């Protein structure tokens, strides 16, 4: 027997309406954001990290990062070395500058990691088209209420592997890029990694976006891109 | 005229108010106590919310610790005590009304109230005097001040224990008619109350999971709760659904009270929808964690997809209510596509609050869906986008809906009358206007990167010039909605305190109840049209956000996972 | 009807228990809190389903607290 109701007042139609917003999937798919969204995936995830931190531990990345990944203390050491190697007289840090220790970076991360526990990135980026695509490793540590380094000098068009960690408690290390920002959240003792290429020269604000105490608003740094 | 032909307005006062009126005295006393405490929390929270907004707008300056203390008191008062005291009170009131003989397990209900009030006192005190921990009480902010962490956790634990006791009383009350053999099954509202009460208990488990470690640590009886962030997210996610479920439930109750209309789709569908709230809670919980550095990629992918389902129960309930209303109105002769809406009893402040709450929900949902996309999280999470949009829910939807319920229940409870209904009926539109300004400016500010929880966004001159301008607009919007909301709250408080000076004055209502055979023959396009408009808006803002994030002068690959 | 109500409760239990099980069995997801909360929630709703069944049967008003 025919339902005397108009279809807009029938049960099935009403239940279907509940799923209306699921159709936003279409917009996501159009931007390649479904079904495989990519955020930044830091090195502490249990996922295998193809290029994460090669070197000596390369074979143990099968899924259990805990044993193989560099520890927070490794990070602190590498970060120290990075600062010592590339600190400039004006207080900035420039991974492209001749280091005080005499080593050059060759546009690689090697210099930064020299002497650090897990060595260089030997097996990485064999595509041979020079330093422009070879990411340079940069370290950024957040702590109450400052960044270290708090002034980085980098180059446009160059990829940088930002290795970041909060030293004490949770912080942000977000980068203001003009029309919007790149929001980054750092948990204490968990190493986050993102490969970032700045495409436009300029001076960019680095600021804390996770409440961390009294001087939270004062927590800022700068990245100068030339 | 495309509306309902002069249907004789009937007096509201149907079953609900009659049953509230005849509740036993001790139950009335308990409900008055809980309603009063909830309103006190709201008043405290509103004052601190306005101060926070003015400080963020640059109109007021505080020492940093004081500013964060205000923000803490604001979040704690409104998000925890206002929302949960009022939910416990509404659960008990509506359950008692369903049962029509008052509360069962009354001692549990009183113990619950006592525990919640104790929690309220502890939380307010430590929020005003301790290290400012904000409403999530992250222990890492006070490693050197275990006392603050401990008392903060204690407050919430007392609240949870009290909620559990209240929910147990509510459940027993709902079951009483069956136990007496007077009823075979629940109505839609009874079932919803039952499920909601269960959910309150689950949330108390989640709160215990999140806060007990902090309490133990502060007593030297446990390790430092390093995982607070994750545990908080679980609780926080529950706390999104709970009040929303309560809101939809109140809409059911008020729709019936104000128009006589119940679902034309049968109680069964409504029960399924309310159960769907609970089915969808856990699977959709991951989107709060997109920025967490230790969230695995697989979880992120699945989390984003599942969160698309987050609105299913709410939109289904919306569609049920709107189609039932529209079909009933048409059965009573309403014409015109949207004309029937004008036939609703807008002169009743409860109707006005509920109606504008629906508008706020549609706008809020639009932006909620921009935020659940994992790839946009690195542009929007932790920014003012988040408070910018969620006040549409917190204030526009939840607070206005619960105030609407109070506007109906309080006069019934105490025999007084609602304070200046004509004035109160005008407030929701003003609240919404203020919220829309607050949200528009706040969402724009957040999209540009203005962080949440920062009072001075100057950054030594390095911040974009638009930031302070947008935050000033946020302050103007906040002042507007705070003022209008204060009038509503004042009206409700006056009503609560007015006692039984006057016999209840009947407020406008309509009676659109219609026989099942007459109903639904005419099309009812309002529901589908609203949802289509909602989806269109979601597309527009999602696409705009994608365009923006792609236009930024950086290329980012997360940790070697390019694809 | 009444059985519907119990069935809906059990549906909730099933989904929650399944999720808790996933988080319990795949520890690399790293969220043991999910196991406690969703697992505990499954137990709560299981109890509610039981109470619902029992109070329906006991139509004589046996233990109902008087008010
Ligand atoms: C007069 C009304 C209100 C005003 C002016 C107001 C304003 C604000 C402002 C400016 C913030 C600060 C955001 C930030 O800096 O991150 C905030 C935070 C918040 N508001 Fe409100 N609000 C009001 C009412 C409410 C209500 C009724 C609720 C909930 C029912 C609510 C829930 C919250 C929450 C949960 C936060 C986040 C606190 C935090 O981040 O620690 N607000 N509010
Ligand atoms: Cu910080």
PDB file of C-alpha atoms in Angstrom, chain B residues 256-480:
ATOM      1  CA  UNK B 256       6.089  19.137  23.149  1.00  0.00           C
ATOM      2  CA  UNK B 257       5.444  21.639  25.887  1.00  0.00           C
ATOM      3  CA  UNK B 258       5.288  24.652  23.584  1.00  0.00           C
ATOM      4  CA  UNK B 259       3.525  23.170  20.570  1.00  0.00           C
ATOM      5  CA  UNK B 260       2.033  19.881  21.648  1.00  0.00           C
ATOM      6  CA  UNK B 261       4.045  18.165  18.937  1.00  0.00           C
ATOM      7  CA  UNK B 262       5.809  14.853  19.457  1.00  0.00           C
ATOM      8  CA  UNK B 263       7.773  13.001  16.832  1.00  0.00           C
ATOM      9  CA  UNK B 264       5.697  11.978  13.855  1.00  0.00           C
ATOM     10  CA  UNK B 265       8.221   9.251  13.165  1.00  0.00           C
ATOM     11  CA  UNK B 266       7.491   7.232  16.237  1.00  0.00           C
ATOM     12  CA  UNK B 267       9.309   6.862  19.525  1.00  0.00           C
ATOM     13  CA  UNK B 268      11.398   4.037  18.157  1.00  0.00           C
ATOM     14  CA  UNK B 269      13.369   6.214  15.746  1.00  0.00           C
ATOM     15  CA  UNK B 270      14.007   8.735  18.505  1.00  0.00           C
ATOM     16  CA  UNK B 271      15.290   6.010  20.758  1.00  0.00           C
ATOM     17  CA  UNK B 272      17.636   4.821  18.059  1.00  0.00           C
ATOM     18  CA  UNK B 273      18.908   8.349  17.593  1.00  0.00           C
ATOM     19  CA  UNK B 274      19.564   8.797  21.300  1.00  0.00           C
ATOM     20  CA  UNK B 275      21.328   5.462  21.438  1.00  0.00           C
ATOM     21  CA  UNK B 276      23.304   6.575  18.396  1.00  0.00           C
ATOM     22  CA  UNK B 277      24.788   9.385  20.483  1.00  0.00           C
ATOM     23  CA  UNK B 278      26.398   6.789  22.650  1.00  0.00           C
ATOM     24  CA  UNK B 279      27.370   4.505  19.814  1.00  0.00           C
ATOM     25  CA  UNK B 280      29.168   7.363  18.083  1.00  0.00           C
ATOM     26  CA  UNK B 281      30.952   8.790  21.105  1.00  0.00           C
ATOM     27  CA  UNK B 282      34.056   6.625  21.322  1.00  0.00           C
ATOM     28  CA  UNK B 283      34.755   6.143  17.619  1.00  0.00           C
ATOM     29  CA  UNK B 284      34.693   9.875  16.929  1.00  0.00           C
ATOM     30  CA  UNK B 285      36.970  10.896  19.720  1.00  0.00           C
ATOM     31  CA  UNK B 286      40.291  11.183  17.955  1.00  0.00           C
ATOM     32  CA  UNK B 287      40.042  14.547  16.307  1.00  0.00           C
ATOM     33  CA  UNK B 288      41.005  16.384  19.448  1.00  0.00           C
ATOM     34  CA  UNK B 289      44.422  14.835  19.180  1.00  0.00           C
ATOM     35  CA  UNK B 290      45.524  15.707  15.674  1.00  0.00           C
ATOM     36  CA  UNK B 291      48.350  17.897  16.867  1.00  0.00           C
ATOM     37  CA  UNK B 292      49.666  15.389  19.353  1.00  0.00           C
ATOM     38  CA  UNK B 293      53.183  14.510  18.361  1.00  0.00           C
ATOM     39  CA  UNK B 294      52.792  10.940  19.522  1.00  0.00           C
ATOM     40  CA  UNK B 295      49.599  10.176  17.641  1.00  0.00           C
ATOM     41  CA  UNK B 296      50.316   7.571  15.026  1.00  0.00           C
ATOM     42  CA  UNK B 297      49.556   8.207  11.394  1.00  0.00           C
ATOM     43  CA  UNK B 298      47.097   5.337  11.164  1.00  0.00           C
ATOM     44  CA  UNK B 299      45.086   6.662  14.058  1.00  0.00           C
ATOM     45  CA  UNK B 300      45.116  10.108  12.502  1.00  0.00           C
ATOM     46  CA  UNK B 301      43.731   8.818   9.214  1.00  0.00           C
ATOM     47  CA  UNK B 302      40.992   6.758  10.768  1.00  0.00           C
ATOM     48  CA  UNK B 303      40.249   9.489  13.288  1.00  0.00           C
ATOM     49  CA  UNK B 304      39.615  12.089  10.618  1.00  0.00           C
ATOM     50  CA  UNK B 305      37.283   9.835   8.681  1.00  0.00           C
ATOM     51  CA  UNK B 306      35.316   8.728  11.700  1.00  0.00           C
ATOM     52  CA  UNK B 307      34.865  12.255  12.932  1.00  0.00           C
ATOM     53  CA  UNK B 308      32.753  12.941   9.851  1.00  0.00           C
ATOM     54  CA  UNK B 309      30.082  11.008  11.705  1.00  0.00           C
ATOM     55  CA  UNK B 310      30.238  13.186  14.773  1.00  0.00           C
ATOM     56  CA  UNK B 311      27.076  15.106  13.904  1.00  0.00           C
ATOM     57  CA  UNK B 312      24.890  12.190  12.831  1.00  0.00           C
ATOM     58  CA  UNK B 313      22.735  11.922  15.962  1.00  0.00           C
ATOM     59  CA  UNK B 314      22.380  15.666  16.348  1.00  0.00           C
ATOM     60  CA  UNK B 315      21.339  16.238  12.754  1.00  0.00           C
ATOM     61  CA  UNK B 316      18.984  13.268  12.853  1.00  0.00           C
ATOM     62  CA  UNK B 317      17.328  14.637  15.980  1.00  0.00           C
ATOM     63  CA  UNK B 318      17.152  18.056  14.371  1.00  0.00           C
ATOM     64  CA  UNK B 319      15.489  16.530  11.310  1.00  0.00           C
ATOM     65  CA  UNK B 320      13.004  14.622  13.451  1.00  0.00           C
ATOM     66  CA  UNK B 321      11.973  17.688  15.425  1.00  0.00           C
ATOM     67  CA  UNK B 322      11.792  20.050  12.485  1.00  0.00           C
ATOM     68  CA  UNK B 323       9.907  17.679  10.206  1.00  0.00           C
ATOM     69  CA  UNK B 324       7.471  16.834  12.986  1.00  0.00           C
ATOM     70  CA  UNK B 325       6.862  20.503  13.649  1.00  0.00           C
ATOM     71  CA  UNK B 326       6.519  21.417  10.024  1.00  0.00           C
ATOM     72  CA  UNK B 327       4.241  18.513   9.164  1.00  0.00           C
ATOM     73  CA  UNK B 328       2.058  19.256  12.163  1.00  0.00           C
ATOM     74  CA  UNK B 329       1.899  22.912  11.264  1.00  0.00           C
ATOM     75  CA  UNK B 330       0.912  22.037   7.717  1.00  0.00           C
ATOM     76  CA  UNK B 331      -1.732  19.665   8.986  1.00  0.00           C
ATOM     77  CA  UNK B 332      -3.106  22.726  10.743  1.00  0.00           C
ATOM     78  CA  UNK B 333      -3.126  24.687   7.548  1.00  0.00           C
ATOM     79  CA  UNK B 334       0.259  26.369   7.468  1.00  0.00           C
ATOM     80  CA  UNK B 335       1.341  27.460   4.013  1.00  0.00           C
ATOM     81  CA  UNK B 336       4.441  28.929   2.410  1.00  0.00           C
ATOM     82  CA  UNK B 337       7.816  27.257   2.425  1.00  0.00           C
ATOM     83  CA  UNK B 338       9.108  28.614   5.705  1.00  0.00           C
ATOM     84  CA  UNK B 339       6.040  30.526   6.797  1.00  0.00           C
ATOM     85  CA  UNK B 340       5.096  27.917   9.360  1.00  0.00           C
ATOM     86  CA  UNK B 341       8.100  28.984  11.422  1.00  0.00           C
ATOM     87  CA  UNK B 342       6.409  32.279  12.119  1.00  0.00           C
ATOM     88  CA  UNK B 343       3.532  30.406  13.671  1.00  0.00           C
ATOM     89  CA  UNK B 344       5.710  29.148  16.492  1.00  0.00           C
ATOM     90  CA  UNK B 345       5.084  30.866  19.827  1.00  0.00           C
ATOM     91  CA  UNK B 346       8.068  33.230  19.594  1.00  0.00           C
ATOM     92  CA  UNK B 347       6.618  35.465  22.259  1.00  0.00           C
ATOM     93  CA  UNK B 348       7.490  32.762  24.758  1.00  0.00           C
ATOM     94  CA  UNK B 349      11.086  33.268  25.929  1.00  0.00           C
ATOM     95  CA  UNK B 350      11.600  29.520  26.091  1.00  0.00           C
ATOM     96  CA  UNK B 351      10.704  29.261  22.423  1.00  0.00           C
ATOM     97  CA  UNK B 352      12.947  32.168  21.521  1.00  0.00           C
ATOM     98  CA  UNK B 353      15.908  30.680  23.362  1.00  0.00           C
ATOM     99  CA  UNK B 354      15.372  27.286  21.824  1.00  0.00           C
ATOM    100  CA  UNK B 355      14.828  28.627  18.322  1.00  0.00           C
ATOM    101  CA  UNK B 356      17.954  30.760  18.359  1.00  0.00           C
ATOM    102  CA  UNK B 357      19.884  27.888  19.849  1.00  0.00           C
ATOM    103  CA  UNK B 358      19.154  25.964  16.657  1.00  0.00           C
ATOM    104  CA  UNK B 359      20.557  28.809  14.577  1.00  0.00           C
ATOM    105  CA  UNK B 360      23.698  28.834  16.680  1.00  0.00           C
ATOM    106  CA  UNK B 361      24.019  25.112  16.271  1.00  0.00           C
ATOM    107  CA  UNK B 362      23.981  25.320  12.500  1.00  0.00           C
ATOM    108  CA  UNK B 363      26.679  27.982  12.429  1.00  0.00           C
ATOM    109  CA  UNK B 364      28.722  26.198  15.067  1.00  0.00           C
ATOM    110  CA  UNK B 365      28.548  22.877  13.256  1.00  0.00           C
ATOM    111  CA  UNK B 366      29.836  24.484  10.090  1.00  0.00           C
ATOM    112  CA  UNK B 367      33.067  25.464  11.782  1.00  0.00           C
ATOM    113  CA  UNK B 368      33.326  22.348  13.870  1.00  0.00           C
ATOM    114  CA  UNK B 369      33.590  20.472  10.607  1.00  0.00           C
ATOM    115  CA  UNK B 370      36.391  22.688   9.370  1.00  0.00           C
ATOM    116  CA  UNK B 371      38.285  21.805  12.496  1.00  0.00           C
ATOM    117  CA  UNK B 372      37.879  18.033  12.340  1.00  0.00           C
ATOM    118  CA  UNK B 373      39.928  17.741   9.161  1.00  0.00           C
ATOM    119  CA  UNK B 374      43.300  16.441  10.250  1.00  0.00           C
ATOM    120  CA  UNK B 375      45.171  18.377   7.599  1.00  0.00           C
ATOM    121  CA  UNK B 376      43.756  21.689   8.708  1.00  0.00           C
ATOM    122  CA  UNK B 377      44.638  21.081  12.328  1.00  0.00           C
ATOM    123  CA  UNK B 378      48.181  22.415  11.805  1.00  0.00           C
ATOM    124  CA  UNK B 379      46.655  25.749  10.897  1.00  0.00           C
ATOM    125  CA  UNK B 380      43.719  25.980  13.305  1.00  0.00           C
ATOM    126  CA  UNK B 381      44.198  23.904  16.453  1.00  0.00           C
ATOM    127  CA  UNK B 382      45.335  25.783  19.536  1.00  0.00           C
ATOM    128  CA  UNK B 383      44.303  29.085  17.974  1.00  0.00           C
ATOM    129  CA  UNK B 384      41.447  31.401  18.843  1.00  0.00           C
ATOM    130  CA  UNK B 385      39.488  29.638  16.105  1.00  0.00           C
ATOM    131  CA  UNK B 386      38.639  27.079  18.765  1.00  0.00           C
ATOM    132  CA  UNK B 387      37.049  29.306  21.435  1.00  0.00           C
ATOM    133  CA  UNK B 388      35.752  31.480  18.582  1.00  0.00           C
ATOM    134  CA  UNK B 389      33.541  28.732  17.254  1.00  0.00           C
ATOM    135  CA  UNK B 390      32.812  26.727  20.397  1.00  0.00           C
ATOM    136  CA  UNK B 391      31.116  29.610  22.185  1.00  0.00           C
ATOM    137  CA  UNK B 392      28.422  29.252  19.547  1.00  0.00           C
ATOM    138  CA  UNK B 393      27.813  25.879  21.149  1.00  0.00           C
ATOM    139  CA  UNK B 394      28.668  26.631  24.755  1.00  0.00           C
ATOM    140  CA  UNK B 395      26.660  29.837  24.952  1.00  0.00           C
ATOM    141  CA  UNK B 396      24.408  29.897  21.905  1.00  0.00           C
ATOM    142  CA  UNK B 397      23.233  26.307  21.981  1.00  0.00           C
ATOM    143  CA  UNK B 398      23.777  24.794  25.408  1.00  0.00           C
ATOM    144  CA  UNK B 399      23.387  27.749  27.733  1.00  0.00           C
ATOM    145  CA  UNK B 400      20.395  29.185  25.904  1.00  0.00           C
ATOM    146  CA  UNK B 401      18.688  25.803  25.761  1.00  0.00           C
ATOM    147  CA  UNK B 402      19.175  25.159  29.456  1.00  0.00           C
ATOM    148  CA  UNK B 403      17.952  28.657  30.264  1.00  0.00           C
ATOM    149  CA  UNK B 404      14.895  27.921  28.151  1.00  0.00           C
ATOM    150  CA  UNK B 405      14.249  24.821  30.240  1.00  0.00           C
ATOM    151  CA  UNK B 406      14.579  26.871  33.421  1.00  0.00           C
ATOM    152  CA  UNK B 407      12.136  29.427  32.093  1.00  0.00           C
ATOM    153  CA  UNK B 408       9.549  26.676  31.859  1.00  0.00           C
ATOM    154  CA  UNK B 409      10.463  24.635  34.903  1.00  0.00           C
ATOM    155  CA  UNK B 410      11.067  27.307  37.549  1.00  0.00           C
ATOM    156  CA  UNK B 411       7.617  28.871  37.456  1.00  0.00           C
ATOM    157  CA  UNK B 412       6.108  25.393  37.610  1.00  0.00           C
ATOM    158  CA  UNK B 413       8.363  24.413  40.453  1.00  0.00           C
ATOM    159  CA  UNK B 414       7.755  27.407  42.674  1.00  0.00           C
ATOM    160  CA  UNK B 415       4.500  28.784  41.460  1.00  0.00           C
ATOM    161  CA  UNK B 416       5.992  32.161  40.661  1.00  0.00           C
ATOM    162  CA  UNK B 417       5.907  33.639  37.217  1.00  0.00           C
ATOM    163  CA  UNK B 418       8.580  34.291  34.690  1.00  0.00           C
ATOM    164  CA  UNK B 419      10.170  37.709  35.043  1.00  0.00           C
ATOM    165  CA  UNK B 420       9.255  40.058  32.153  1.00  0.00           C
ATOM    166  CA  UNK B 421       8.708  37.493  29.424  1.00  0.00           C
ATOM    167  CA  UNK B 422       8.384  40.053  26.650  1.00  0.00           C
ATOM    168  CA  UNK B 423      11.852  41.373  27.412  1.00  0.00           C
ATOM    169  CA  UNK B 424      13.356  37.930  27.859  1.00  0.00           C
ATOM    170  CA  UNK B 425      11.965  36.817  24.508  1.00  0.00           C
ATOM    171  CA  UNK B 426      14.040  39.485  22.799  1.00  0.00           C
ATOM    172  CA  UNK B 427      17.376  38.513  24.300  1.00  0.00           C
ATOM    173  CA  UNK B 428      18.235  35.396  22.286  1.00  0.00           C
ATOM    174  CA  UNK B 429      18.426  37.347  19.041  1.00  0.00           C
ATOM    175  CA  UNK B 430      20.821  39.802  20.691  1.00  0.00           C
ATOM    176  CA  UNK B 431      22.874  37.035  22.234  1.00  0.00           C
ATOM    177  CA  UNK B 432      23.125  35.447  18.806  1.00  0.00           C
ATOM    178  CA  UNK B 433      24.138  38.706  17.165  1.00  0.00           C
ATOM    179  CA  UNK B 434      26.898  39.202  19.720  1.00  0.00           C
ATOM    180  CA  UNK B 435      28.017  35.617  19.375  1.00  0.00           C
ATOM    181  CA  UNK B 436      28.146  35.898  15.612  1.00  0.00           C
ATOM    182  CA  UNK B 437      30.433  38.903  15.862  1.00  0.00           C
ATOM    183  CA  UNK B 438      32.545  37.191  18.508  1.00  0.00           C
ATOM    184  CA  UNK B 439      32.742  34.044  16.412  1.00  0.00           C
ATOM    185  CA  UNK B 440      33.382  35.747  13.089  1.00  0.00           C
ATOM    186  CA  UNK B 441      36.179  37.882  14.481  1.00  0.00           C
ATOM    187  CA  UNK B 442      37.525  35.066  16.619  1.00  0.00           C
ATOM    188  CA  UNK B 443      37.519  32.540  13.790  1.00  0.00           C
ATOM    189  CA  UNK B 444      39.226  35.048  11.507  1.00  0.00           C
ATOM    190  CA  UNK B 445      41.762  35.840  14.205  1.00  0.00           C
ATOM    191  CA  UNK B 446      42.410  32.181  14.888  1.00  0.00           C
ATOM    192  CA  UNK B 447      42.788  31.414  11.214  1.00  0.00           C
ATOM    193  CA  UNK B 448      45.445  34.114  11.048  1.00  0.00           C
ATOM    194  CA  UNK B 449      47.219  32.423  13.912  1.00  0.00           C
ATOM    195  CA  UNK B 450      46.097  34.307  17.027  1.00  0.00           C
ATOM    196  CA  UNK B 451      46.641  31.745  19.767  1.00  0.00           C
ATOM    197  CA  UNK B 452      44.049  30.934  22.363  1.00  0.00           C
ATOM    198  CA  UNK B 453      44.994  31.603  25.975  1.00  0.00           C
ATOM    199  CA  UNK B 454      47.318  34.513  25.297  1.00  0.00           C
ATOM    200  CA  UNK B 455      46.553  37.948  26.648  1.00  0.00           C
ATOM    201  CA  UNK B 456      49.146  40.072  24.899  1.00  0.00           C
ATOM    202  CA  UNK B 457      49.263  39.172  21.233  1.00  0.00           C
ATOM    203  CA  UNK B 458      51.692  41.914  20.273  1.00  0.00           C
ATOM    204  CA  UNK B 459      54.843  39.778  20.339  1.00  0.00           C
ATOM    205  CA  UNK B 460      57.070  42.810  20.490  1.00  0.00           C
ATOM    206  CA  UNK B 461      55.650  44.202  17.270  1.00  0.00           C
ATOM    207  CA  UNK B 462      56.154  41.035  15.260  1.00  0.00           C
ATOM    208  CA  UNK B 463      52.510  39.996  15.148  1.00  0.00           C
ATOM    209  CA  UNK B 464      50.406  40.937  12.119  1.00  0.00           C
ATOM    210  CA  UNK B 465      48.671  44.279  12.508  1.00  0.00           C
ATOM    211  CA  UNK B 466      45.274  42.645  12.036  1.00  0.00           C
ATOM    212  CA  UNK B 467      45.564  40.593  15.191  1.00  0.00           C
ATOM    213  CA  UNK B 468      44.722  43.240  17.764  1.00  0.00           C
ATOM    214  CA  UNK B 469      41.999  44.667  15.551  1.00  0.00           C
ATOM    215  CA  UNK B 470      40.253  41.315  15.277  1.00  0.00           C
ATOM    216  CA  UNK B 471      40.614  40.740  18.999  1.00  0.00           C
ATOM    217  CA  UNK B 472      39.020  44.118  19.662  1.00  0.00           C
ATOM    218  CA  UNK B 473      36.043  42.990  17.594  1.00  0.00           C
ATOM    219  CA  UNK B 474      35.958  39.805  19.639  1.00  0.00           C
ATOM    220  CA  UNK B 475      35.717  41.994  22.727  1.00  0.00           C
ATOM    221  CA  UNK B 476      32.824  43.986  21.265  1.00  0.00           C
ATOM    222  CA  UNK B 477      30.935  40.838  20.324  1.00  0.00           C
ATOM    223  CA  UNK B 478      31.584  39.396  23.762  1.00  0.00           C
ATOM    224  CA  UNK B 479      30.297  42.529  25.487  1.00  0.00           C
ATOM    225  CA  UNK B 480      27.130  42.402  23.445  1.00  0.00           C
TER     226      UNK B 480
END
